[in-house]
PDB file of C-alpha atoms in Angstrom:
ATOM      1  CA  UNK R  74      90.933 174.121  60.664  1.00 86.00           C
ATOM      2  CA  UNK R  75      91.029 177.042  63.332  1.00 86.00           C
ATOM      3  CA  UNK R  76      94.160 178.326  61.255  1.00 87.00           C
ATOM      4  CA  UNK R  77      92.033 178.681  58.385  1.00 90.00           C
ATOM      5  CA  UNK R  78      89.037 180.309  60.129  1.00 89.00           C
ATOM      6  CA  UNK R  79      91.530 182.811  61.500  1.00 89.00           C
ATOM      7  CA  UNK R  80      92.239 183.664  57.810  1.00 89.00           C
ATOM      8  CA  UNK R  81      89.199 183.867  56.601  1.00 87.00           C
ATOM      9  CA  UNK R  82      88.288 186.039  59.569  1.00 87.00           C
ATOM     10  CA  UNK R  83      91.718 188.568  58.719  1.00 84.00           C
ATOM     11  CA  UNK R  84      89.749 188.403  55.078  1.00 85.00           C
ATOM     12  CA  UNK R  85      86.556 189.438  56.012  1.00 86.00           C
ATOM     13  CA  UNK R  86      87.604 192.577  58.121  1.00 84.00           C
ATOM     14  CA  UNK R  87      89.999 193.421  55.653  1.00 84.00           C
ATOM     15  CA  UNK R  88      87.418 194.422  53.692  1.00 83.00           C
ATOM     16  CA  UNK R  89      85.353 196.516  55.685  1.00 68.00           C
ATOM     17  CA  UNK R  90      82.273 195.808  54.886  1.00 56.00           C
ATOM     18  CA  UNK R  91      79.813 198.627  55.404  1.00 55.00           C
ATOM     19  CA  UNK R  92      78.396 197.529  58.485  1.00 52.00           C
ATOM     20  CA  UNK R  93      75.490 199.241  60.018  1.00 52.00           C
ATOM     21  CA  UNK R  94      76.069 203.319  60.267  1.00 49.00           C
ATOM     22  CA  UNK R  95      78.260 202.813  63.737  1.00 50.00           C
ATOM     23  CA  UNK R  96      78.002 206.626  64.297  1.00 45.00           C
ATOM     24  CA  UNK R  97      74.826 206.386  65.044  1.00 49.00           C
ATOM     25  CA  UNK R  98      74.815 202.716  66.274  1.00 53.00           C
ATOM     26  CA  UNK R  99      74.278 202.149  70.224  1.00 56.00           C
ATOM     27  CA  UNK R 100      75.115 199.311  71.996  1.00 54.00           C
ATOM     28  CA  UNK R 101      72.991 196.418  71.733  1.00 57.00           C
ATOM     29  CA  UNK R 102      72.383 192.891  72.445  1.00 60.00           C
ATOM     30  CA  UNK R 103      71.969 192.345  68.752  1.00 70.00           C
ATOM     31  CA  UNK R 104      76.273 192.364  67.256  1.00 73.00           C
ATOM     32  CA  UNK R 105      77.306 193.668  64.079  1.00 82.00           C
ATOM     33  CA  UNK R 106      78.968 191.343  61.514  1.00 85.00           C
ATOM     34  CA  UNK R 107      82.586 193.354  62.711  1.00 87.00           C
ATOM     35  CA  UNK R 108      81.966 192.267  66.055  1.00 88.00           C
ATOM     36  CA  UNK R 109      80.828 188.523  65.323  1.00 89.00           C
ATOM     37  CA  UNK R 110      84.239 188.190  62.971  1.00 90.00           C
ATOM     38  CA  UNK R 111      85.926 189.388  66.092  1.00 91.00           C
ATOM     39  CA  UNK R 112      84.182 186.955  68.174  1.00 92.00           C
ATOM     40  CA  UNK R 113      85.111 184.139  66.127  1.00 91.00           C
ATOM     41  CA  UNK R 114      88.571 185.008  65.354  1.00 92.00           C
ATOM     42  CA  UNK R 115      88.869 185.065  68.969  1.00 93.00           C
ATOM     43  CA  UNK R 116      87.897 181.367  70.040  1.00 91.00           C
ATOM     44  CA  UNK R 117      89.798 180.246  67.067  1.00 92.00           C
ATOM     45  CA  UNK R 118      92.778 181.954  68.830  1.00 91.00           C
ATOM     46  CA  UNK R 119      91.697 180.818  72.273  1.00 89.00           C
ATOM     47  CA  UNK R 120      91.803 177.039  70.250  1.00 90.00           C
ATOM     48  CA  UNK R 121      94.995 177.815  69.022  1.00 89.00           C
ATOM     49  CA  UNK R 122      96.357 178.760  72.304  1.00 86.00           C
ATOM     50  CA  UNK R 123      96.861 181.981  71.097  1.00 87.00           C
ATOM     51  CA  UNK R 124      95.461 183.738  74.253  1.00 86.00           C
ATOM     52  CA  UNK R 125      97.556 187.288  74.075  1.00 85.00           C
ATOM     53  CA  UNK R 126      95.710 187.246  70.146  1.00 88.00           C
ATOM     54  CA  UNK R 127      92.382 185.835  71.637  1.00 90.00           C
ATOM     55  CA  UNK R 128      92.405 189.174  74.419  1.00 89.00           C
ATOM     56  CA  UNK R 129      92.789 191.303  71.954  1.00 89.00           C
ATOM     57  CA  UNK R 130      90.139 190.496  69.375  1.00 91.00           C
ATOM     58  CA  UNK R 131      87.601 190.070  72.627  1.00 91.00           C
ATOM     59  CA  UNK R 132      88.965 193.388  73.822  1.00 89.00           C
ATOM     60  CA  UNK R 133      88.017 194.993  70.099  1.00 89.00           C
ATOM     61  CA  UNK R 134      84.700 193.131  70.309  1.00 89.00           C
ATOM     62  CA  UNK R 135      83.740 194.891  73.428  1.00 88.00           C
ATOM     63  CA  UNK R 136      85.194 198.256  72.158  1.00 88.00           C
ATOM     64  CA  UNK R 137      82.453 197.707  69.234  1.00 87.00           C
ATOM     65  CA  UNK R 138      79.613 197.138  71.637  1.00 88.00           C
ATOM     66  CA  UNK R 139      80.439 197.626  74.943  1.00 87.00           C
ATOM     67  CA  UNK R 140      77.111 195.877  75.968  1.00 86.00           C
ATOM     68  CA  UNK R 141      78.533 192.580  74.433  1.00 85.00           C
ATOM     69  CA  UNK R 142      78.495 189.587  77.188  1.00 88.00           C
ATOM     70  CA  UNK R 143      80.160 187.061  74.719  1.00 89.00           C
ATOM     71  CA  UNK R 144      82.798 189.986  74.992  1.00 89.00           C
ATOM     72  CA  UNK R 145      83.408 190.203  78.442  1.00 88.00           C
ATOM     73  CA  UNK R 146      83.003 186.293  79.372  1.00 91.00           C
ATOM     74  CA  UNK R 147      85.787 185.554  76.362  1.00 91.00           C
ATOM     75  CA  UNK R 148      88.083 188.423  77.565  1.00 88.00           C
ATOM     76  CA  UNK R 149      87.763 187.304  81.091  1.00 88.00           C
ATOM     77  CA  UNK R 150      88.337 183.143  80.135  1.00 90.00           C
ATOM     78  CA  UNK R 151      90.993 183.854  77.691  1.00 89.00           C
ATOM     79  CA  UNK R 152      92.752 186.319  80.408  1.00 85.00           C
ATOM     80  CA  UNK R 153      92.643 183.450  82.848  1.00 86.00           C
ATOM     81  CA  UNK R 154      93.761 180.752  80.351  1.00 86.00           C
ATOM     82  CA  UNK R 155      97.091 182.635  79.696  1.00 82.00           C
ATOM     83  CA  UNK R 156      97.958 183.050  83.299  1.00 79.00           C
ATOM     84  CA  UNK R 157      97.628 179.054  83.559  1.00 79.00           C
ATOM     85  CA  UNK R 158      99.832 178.971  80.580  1.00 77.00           C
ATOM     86  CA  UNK R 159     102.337 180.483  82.545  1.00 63.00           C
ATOM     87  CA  UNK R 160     102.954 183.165  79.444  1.00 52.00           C
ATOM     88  CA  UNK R 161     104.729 186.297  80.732  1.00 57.00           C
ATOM     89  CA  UNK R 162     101.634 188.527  80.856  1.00 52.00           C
ATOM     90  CA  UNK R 163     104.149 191.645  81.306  1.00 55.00           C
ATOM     91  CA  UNK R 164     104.992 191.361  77.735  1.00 58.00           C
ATOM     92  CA  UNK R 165     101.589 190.644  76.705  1.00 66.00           C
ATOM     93  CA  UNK R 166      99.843 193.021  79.211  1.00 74.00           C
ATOM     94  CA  UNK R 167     100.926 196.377  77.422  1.00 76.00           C
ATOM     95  CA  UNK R 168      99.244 195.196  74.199  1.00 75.00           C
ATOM     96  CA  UNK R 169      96.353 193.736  75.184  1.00 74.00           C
ATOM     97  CA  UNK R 170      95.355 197.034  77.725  1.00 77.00           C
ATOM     98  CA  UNK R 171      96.326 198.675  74.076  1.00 78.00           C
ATOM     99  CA  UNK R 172      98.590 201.433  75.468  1.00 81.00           C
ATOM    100  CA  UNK R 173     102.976 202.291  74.911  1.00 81.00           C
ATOM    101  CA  UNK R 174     105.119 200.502  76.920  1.00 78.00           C
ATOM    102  CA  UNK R 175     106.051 204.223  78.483  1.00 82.00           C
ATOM    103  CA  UNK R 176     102.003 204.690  79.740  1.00 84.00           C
ATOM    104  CA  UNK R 177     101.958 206.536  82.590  1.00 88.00           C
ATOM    105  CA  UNK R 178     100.027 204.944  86.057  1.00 86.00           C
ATOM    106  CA  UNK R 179      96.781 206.662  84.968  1.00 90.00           C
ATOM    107  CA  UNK R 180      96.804 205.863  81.873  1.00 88.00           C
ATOM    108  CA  UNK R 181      97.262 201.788  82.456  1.00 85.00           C
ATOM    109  CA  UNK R 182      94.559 202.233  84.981  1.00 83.00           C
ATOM    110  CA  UNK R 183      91.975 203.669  82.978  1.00 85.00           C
ATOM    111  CA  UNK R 184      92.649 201.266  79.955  1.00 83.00           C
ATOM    112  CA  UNK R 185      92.460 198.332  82.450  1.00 79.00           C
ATOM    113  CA  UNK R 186      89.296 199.537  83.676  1.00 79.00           C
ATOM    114  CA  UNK R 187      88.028 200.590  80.082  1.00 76.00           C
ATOM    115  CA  UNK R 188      88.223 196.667  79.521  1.00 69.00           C
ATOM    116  CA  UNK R 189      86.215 195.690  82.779  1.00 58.00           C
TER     117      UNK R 189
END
């Protein structure tokens, strides 16, 4: 069932919708449709026990609307769910931060604290 919500999910943002205009769009409490597909694409994930998959679609939720609490909380539970899974977050880490593999120091930081 997840699996197939996860599909429908790839669909929907596939097809880019026209959402509101985001250029002009600040960060609310009220999320766009983008960021709700993320959301739920993201516990499906999380369900799945796909947490490397879950961080990242919380990470591009919060990138939408910084403001976004679901965000945040799911980034933060799905963070601590892989390190109980014992998956080698130093494969995953590079991804989900969304930098290369050669980042510099500075450059790791300031994505790691982009996400916090």
């Amino acid at each position: 069932r997840h699996t197939e919500a996860v599909a429908v999910c790839d669909e929907a943002l596939r097809m880019r919708v026209p959402m509101r205009d985001d250029r002009a769009r600040t960060p609310s409490a009220t999320p766009t449709l983008q960021e709700k597909l993320f959301l739920r694409r993201a516990g499906c994930f999380l369900a799945l026990r796909q947490y490397a998959h879950a961080v990242a679609d919380y990470r591009s939720a919060a990138a939408l609307n910084p403001k976004s609490v679901n965000a945040a909380q799911g980034m933060q539970h799905a963070w601590t769910e892989m390190k109980k899974a014992s998956i080698p977050t130093e494969q995953n880490a590079y991804m989900i931060l969304g930098v290369a593999q050669d980042a510099s120091a500075v450059e790791v930081r300031r994505a790691f604290h982009a996400l916090c």
